[in-house]
Amino acid sequence: MKILITEIFRVYKKAPIMITIIWFLDLVEALILISNPYIIGNCIDGLLKKDIFWFIVLVVIDTTFWLSRSVNKFLDTRIYSEIVGYESYDYYTKMIKTNEDTSLIDARLDMVDDIPNFLEIDFFQILNVIGGIIVSMIFLYLNSTLLVFSFALLSIVLIPLATYRLQKEIVNNNKKYKNLEEERMKNISSRDKKIYGEYIKKALSIGILNSDLDTKIFFVTNFLQMILLFFSILSITQANRFTSGLLFSTVTYVGMLNGYVGDINEYLIRLQDLKETIYRLKGENNNELQR
């Protein structure tokens, strides 16, 4: 993963101050989203007792989220679009000095924005997944039953392990698809119906295989998550200190936890894809691509 970290940091240095500002806004928004179920739960219980303290807190943090998100949306596209432009121009300038086929250059130019996109979207989302899992588990530990907490902890470990083989197959299929894309322009320029037909057939076949694998991941993941959700509802309603606000917060945090754990599969695949893309852009050989 060293090459992945090095390349991400290289792109980050293109606009470190602005990217850091955007990440700070992302952090503020993530903290608000993670704390919202707890605040809303307390708001419900407070309003039932004619106490508006948590309602005021909810108004303040939601207003903060609104302002932060507006500034974030204004900045991020401008900053990252400029980085993508520089990256594409630099890569094209480098590649036209080589003897590489135009089809390969065209396909790899489409990959150039993968790292800026990772910094813009995926990097902080991965941190958000980690933080969301930690906060959700802390809430369940402090406010739910030991059985609910234990089953939630088991699901965090069990789901990625149960779907690991399926994730690996998707990553390998994505490599095959990228190989096809590097031949796409060559197949088109051949003006041969048979050659292009074979290309389309292989591309669609990979798409179907990945769809089947994704369905299997969804089936396994959501089966375990449904059990956790149903069990949590039954467990909380049987607790001595059961309140409407506590039930809302618990169900919401369990739902958040399920969503974050489900995202683990997606981001593990995306990190492997990104690493392999970097090898391609750097012109590494096939042995390197298999690392």
mmCIF file of N, CA and C in Angstrom, residues 145-201:
data_model
loop_
_atom_site.group_PDB
_atom_site.id
_atom_site.type_symbol
_atom_site.label_atom_id
_atom_site.label_comp_id
_atom_site.label_asym_id
_atom_site.label_seq_id
_atom_site.Cartn_x
_atom_site.Cartn_y
_atom_site.Cartn_z
ATOM 1 N N THR A 145 -28.261 -3.251 25.474
ATOM 2 C CA THR A 145 -27.916 -4.410 26.290
ATOM 3 C C THR A 145 -26.585 -5.000 25.837
ATOM 4 N N LEU A 146 -25.998 -5.818 26.687
ATOM 5 C CA LEU A 146 -24.719 -6.458 26.368
ATOM 6 C C LEU A 146 -24.857 -7.394 25.169
ATOM 7 N N LEU A 147 -26.004 -8.048 25.058
ATOM 8 C CA LEU A 147 -26.227 -8.957 23.939
ATOM 9 C C LEU A 147 -26.255 -8.201 22.606
ATOM 10 N N VAL A 148 -26.913 -7.041 22.584
ATOM 11 C CA VAL A 148 -26.960 -6.235 21.368
ATOM 12 C C VAL A 148 -25.557 -5.773 20.987
ATOM 13 N N PHE A 149 -24.810 -5.269 21.976
ATOM 14 C CA PHE A 149 -23.443 -4.808 21.725
ATOM 15 C C PHE A 149 -22.570 -5.949 21.201
ATOM 16 N N SER A 150 -22.692 -7.124 21.807
ATOM 17 C CA SER A 150 -21.871 -8.276 21.401
ATOM 18 C C SER A 150 -22.192 -8.716 19.983
ATOM 19 N N PHE A 151 -23.473 -8.739 19.635
ATOM 20 C CA PHE A 151 -23.856 -9.156 18.287
ATOM 21 C C PHE A 151 -23.413 -8.113 17.262
ATOM 22 N N ALA A 152 -23.484 -6.831 17.634
ATOM 23 C CA ALA A 152 -23.015 -5.766 16.739
ATOM 24 C C ALA A 152 -21.519 -5.919 16.486
ATOM 25 N N LEU A 153 -20.766 -6.193 17.536
ATOM 26 C CA LEU A 153 -19.317 -6.386 17.406
ATOM 27 C C LEU A 153 -19.011 -7.593 16.521
ATOM 28 N N LEU A 154 -19.778 -8.659 16.692
ATOM 29 C CA LEU A 154 -19.597 -9.853 15.869
ATOM 30 C C LEU A 154 -19.863 -9.559 14.397
ATOM 31 N N SER A 155 -20.878 -8.748 14.114
ATOM 32 C CA SER A 155 -21.220 -8.446 12.723
ATOM 33 C C SER A 155 -20.120 -7.645 12.037
ATOM 34 N N ILE A 156 -19.458 -6.756 12.795
ATOM 35 C CA ILE A 156 -18.369 -5.958 12.235
ATOM 36 C C ILE A 156 -17.226 -6.851 11.751
ATOM 37 N N VAL A 157 -16.948 -7.888 12.507
ATOM 38 C CA VAL A 157 -15.859 -8.799 12.157
ATOM 39 C C VAL A 157 -16.307 -9.818 11.116
ATOM 40 N N LEU A 158 -17.513 -10.346 11.292
ATOM 41 C CA LEU A 158 -17.975 -11.471 10.483
ATOM 42 C C LEU A 158 -18.286 -11.080 9.033
ATOM 43 N N ILE A 159 -18.901 -9.919 8.822
ATOM 44 C CA ILE A 159 -19.342 -9.540 7.480
ATOM 45 C C ILE A 159 -18.172 -9.390 6.499
ATOM 46 N N PRO A 160 -17.112 -8.614 6.832
ATOM 47 C CA PRO A 160 -15.982 -8.533 5.890
ATOM 48 C C PRO A 160 -15.302 -9.876 5.649
ATOM 49 N N LEU A 161 -15.220 -10.717 6.693
ATOM 50 C CA LEU A 161 -14.606 -12.028 6.524
ATOM 51 C C LEU A 161 -15.451 -12.934 5.625
ATOM 52 N N ALA A 162 -16.773 -12.885 5.820
ATOM 53 C CA ALA A 162 -17.676 -13.744 5.043
ATOM 54 C C ALA A 162 -17.713 -13.358 3.574
ATOM 55 N N THR A 163 -17.403 -12.096 3.267
ATOM 56 C CA THR A 163 -17.487 -11.625 1.880
ATOM 57 C C THR A 163 -16.114 -11.405 1.244
ATOM 58 N N TYR A 164 -15.033 -11.775 1.939
ATOM 59 C CA TYR A 164 -13.676 -11.493 1.440
ATOM 60 C C TYR A 164 -13.414 -12.128 0.072
ATOM 61 N N ARG A 165 -13.785 -13.389 -0.069
ATOM 62 C CA ARG A 165 -13.538 -14.086 -1.339
ATOM 63 C C ARG A 165 -14.303 -13.420 -2.477
ATOM 64 N N LEU A 166 -15.517 -12.982 -2.205
ATOM 65 C CA LEU A 166 -16.322 -12.309 -3.224
ATOM 66 C C LEU A 166 -15.706 -10.958 -3.602
ATOM 67 N N GLN A 167 -15.190 -10.241 -2.597
ATOM 68 C CA GLN A 167 -14.507 -8.972 -2.872
ATOM 69 C C GLN A 167 -13.312 -9.189 -3.802
ATOM 70 N N LYS A 168 -12.547 -10.226 -3.509
ATOM 71 C CA LYS A 168 -11.348 -10.514 -4.300
ATOM 72 C C LYS A 168 -11.700 -10.825 -5.750
ATOM 73 N N GLU A 169 -12.788 -11.552 -5.961
ATOM 74 C CA GLU A 169 -13.218 -11.867 -7.326
ATOM 75 C C GLU A 169 -13.627 -10.606 -8.080
ATOM 76 N N ILE A 170 -14.295 -9.676 -7.392
ATOM 77 C CA ILE A 170 -14.684 -8.420 -8.038
ATOM 78 C C ILE A 170 -13.453 -7.623 -8.445
ATOM 79 N N VAL A 171 -12.451 -7.557 -7.570
ATOM 80 C CA VAL A 171 -11.210 -6.833 -7.879
ATOM 81 C C VAL A 171 -10.534 -7.436 -9.114
ATOM 82 N N ASN A 172 -10.475 -8.761 -9.175
ATOM 83 C CA ASN A 172 -9.862 -9.424 -10.342
ATOM 84 C C ASN A 172 -10.660 -9.144 -11.617
ATOM 85 N N ASN A 173 -11.982 -9.128 -11.506
ATOM 86 C CA ASN A 173 -12.816 -8.807 -12.676
ATOM 87 C C ASN A 173 -12.607 -7.357 -13.117
ATOM 88 N N ASN A 174 -12.421 -6.466 -12.164
ATOM 89 C CA ASN A 174 -12.167 -5.068 -12.507
ATOM 90 C C ASN A 174 -10.848 -4.905 -13.261
ATOM 91 N N LYS A 175 -9.856 -5.713 -12.904
ATOM 92 C CA LYS A 175 -8.585 -5.680 -13.631
ATOM 93 C C LYS A 175 -8.791 -6.111 -15.082
ATOM 94 N N LYS A 176 -9.591 -7.159 -15.261
ATOM 95 C CA LYS A 176 -9.860 -7.643 -16.616
ATOM 96 C C LYS A 176 -10.599 -6.583 -17.426
ATOM 97 N N TYR A 177 -11.516 -5.869 -16.760
ATOM 98 C CA TYR A 177 -12.266 -4.832 -17.467
ATOM 99 C C TYR A 177 -11.349 -3.682 -17.880
ATOM 100 N N LYS A 178 -10.413 -3.319 -17.018
ATOM 101 C CA LYS A 178 -9.465 -2.259 -17.367
ATOM 102 C C LYS A 178 -8.577 -2.683 -18.533
ATOM 103 N N ASN A 179 -8.222 -3.956 -18.574
ATOM 104 C CA ASN A 179 -7.458 -4.461 -19.724
ATOM 105 C C ASN A 179 -8.251 -4.295 -21.016
ATOM 106 N N LEU A 180 -9.542 -4.603 -20.932
ATOM 107 C CA LEU A 180 -10.402 -4.445 -22.110
ATOM 108 C C LEU A 180 -10.509 -2.984 -22.525
ATOM 109 N N GLU A 181 -10.658 -2.094 -21.543
ATOM 110 C CA GLU A 181 -10.796 -0.674 -21.842
ATOM 111 C C GLU A 181 -9.547 -0.116 -22.526
ATOM 112 N N GLU A 182 -8.388 -0.681 -22.200
ATOM 113 C CA GLU A 182 -7.151 -0.219 -22.832
ATOM 114 C C GLU A 182 -7.060 -0.646 -24.295
ATOM 115 N N GLU A 183 -7.927 -1.554 -24.686
ATOM 116 C CA GLU A 183 -7.977 -1.996 -26.083
ATOM 117 C C GLU A 183 -9.212 -1.444 -26.803
ATOM 118 N N ARG A 184 -10.011 -0.656 -26.094
ATOM 119 C CA ARG A 184 -11.294 -0.211 -26.640
ATOM 120 C C ARG A 184 -11.145 0.568 -27.948
ATOM 121 N N MET A 185 -10.324 1.601 -27.940
ATOM 122 C CA MET A 185 -10.155 2.421 -29.137
ATOM 123 C C MET A 185 -9.586 1.621 -30.298
ATOM 124 N N LYS A 186 -8.720 0.680 -29.968
ATOM 125 C CA LYS A 186 -8.147 -0.179 -31.018
ATOM 126 C C LYS A 186 -9.233 -1.037 -31.657
ATOM 127 N N ASN A 187 -10.135 -1.552 -30.828
ATOM 128 C CA ASN A 187 -11.240 -2.370 -31.345
ATOM 129 C C ASN A 187 -12.183 -1.532 -32.214
ATOM 130 N N ILE A 188 -12.428 -0.289 -31.780
ATOM 131 C CA ILE A 188 -13.316 0.590 -32.549
ATOM 132 C C ILE A 188 -12.690 0.949 -33.889
ATOM 133 N N SER A 189 -11.401 1.319 -33.853
ATOM 134 C CA SER A 189 -10.734 1.757 -35.083
ATOM 135 C C SER A 189 -10.497 0.618 -36.068
ATOM 136 N N SER A 190 -10.630 -0.625 -35.620
ATOM 137 C CA SER A 190 -10.464 -1.773 -36.526
ATOM 138 C C SER A 190 -11.579 -1.826 -37.570
ATOM 139 N N ARG A 191 -12.745 -1.219 -37.227
ATOM 140 C CA ARG A 191 -13.928 -1.231 -38.087
ATOM 141 C C ARG A 191 -14.331 -2.660 -38.479
ATOM 142 N N ASP A 192 -14.085 -3.571 -37.557
ATOM 143 C CA ASP A 192 -14.419 -4.980 -37.763
ATOM 144 C C ASP A 192 -15.541 -5.350 -36.790
ATOM 145 N N LYS A 193 -16.706 -5.719 -37.310
ATOM 146 C CA LYS A 193 -17.857 -6.029 -36.459
ATOM 147 C C LYS A 193 -17.578 -7.197 -35.519
ATOM 148 N N LYS A 194 -16.837 -8.169 -35.993
ATOM 149 C CA LYS A 194 -16.556 -9.347 -35.177
ATOM 150 C C LYS A 194 -15.666 -8.989 -33.992
ATOM 151 N N ILE A 195 -14.622 -8.196 -34.253
ATOM 152 C CA ILE A 195 -13.704 -7.792 -33.182
ATOM 153 C C ILE A 195 -14.437 -6.955 -32.136
ATOM 154 N N TYR A 196 -15.234 -5.992 -32.602
ATOM 155 C CA TYR A 196 -15.951 -5.137 -31.657
ATOM 156 C C TYR A 196 -17.027 -5.928 -30.912
ATOM 157 N N GLY A 197 -17.651 -6.872 -31.601
ATOM 158 C CA GLY A 197 -18.659 -7.719 -30.959
ATOM 159 C C GLY A 197 -18.067 -8.539 -29.825
ATOM 160 N N GLU A 198 -16.848 -9.069 -30.041
ATOM 161 C CA GLU A 198 -16.174 -9.834 -28.992
ATOM 162 C C GLU A 198 -15.841 -8.945 -27.795
ATOM 163 N N TYR A 199 -15.418 -7.710 -28.099
ATOM 164 C CA TYR A 199 -15.097 -6.759 -27.021
ATOM 165 C C TYR A 199 -16.339 -6.483 -26.169
ATOM 166 N N ILE A 200 -17.464 -6.198 -26.827
ATOM 167 C CA ILE A 200 -18.708 -5.913 -26.104
ATOM 168 C C ILE A 200 -19.142 -7.116 -25.279
ATOM 169 N N LYS A 201 -19.018 -8.291 -25.864
ATOM 170 C CA LYS A 201 -19.433 -9.526 -25.179
ATOM 171 C C LYS A 201 -18.632 -9.730 -23.891
#
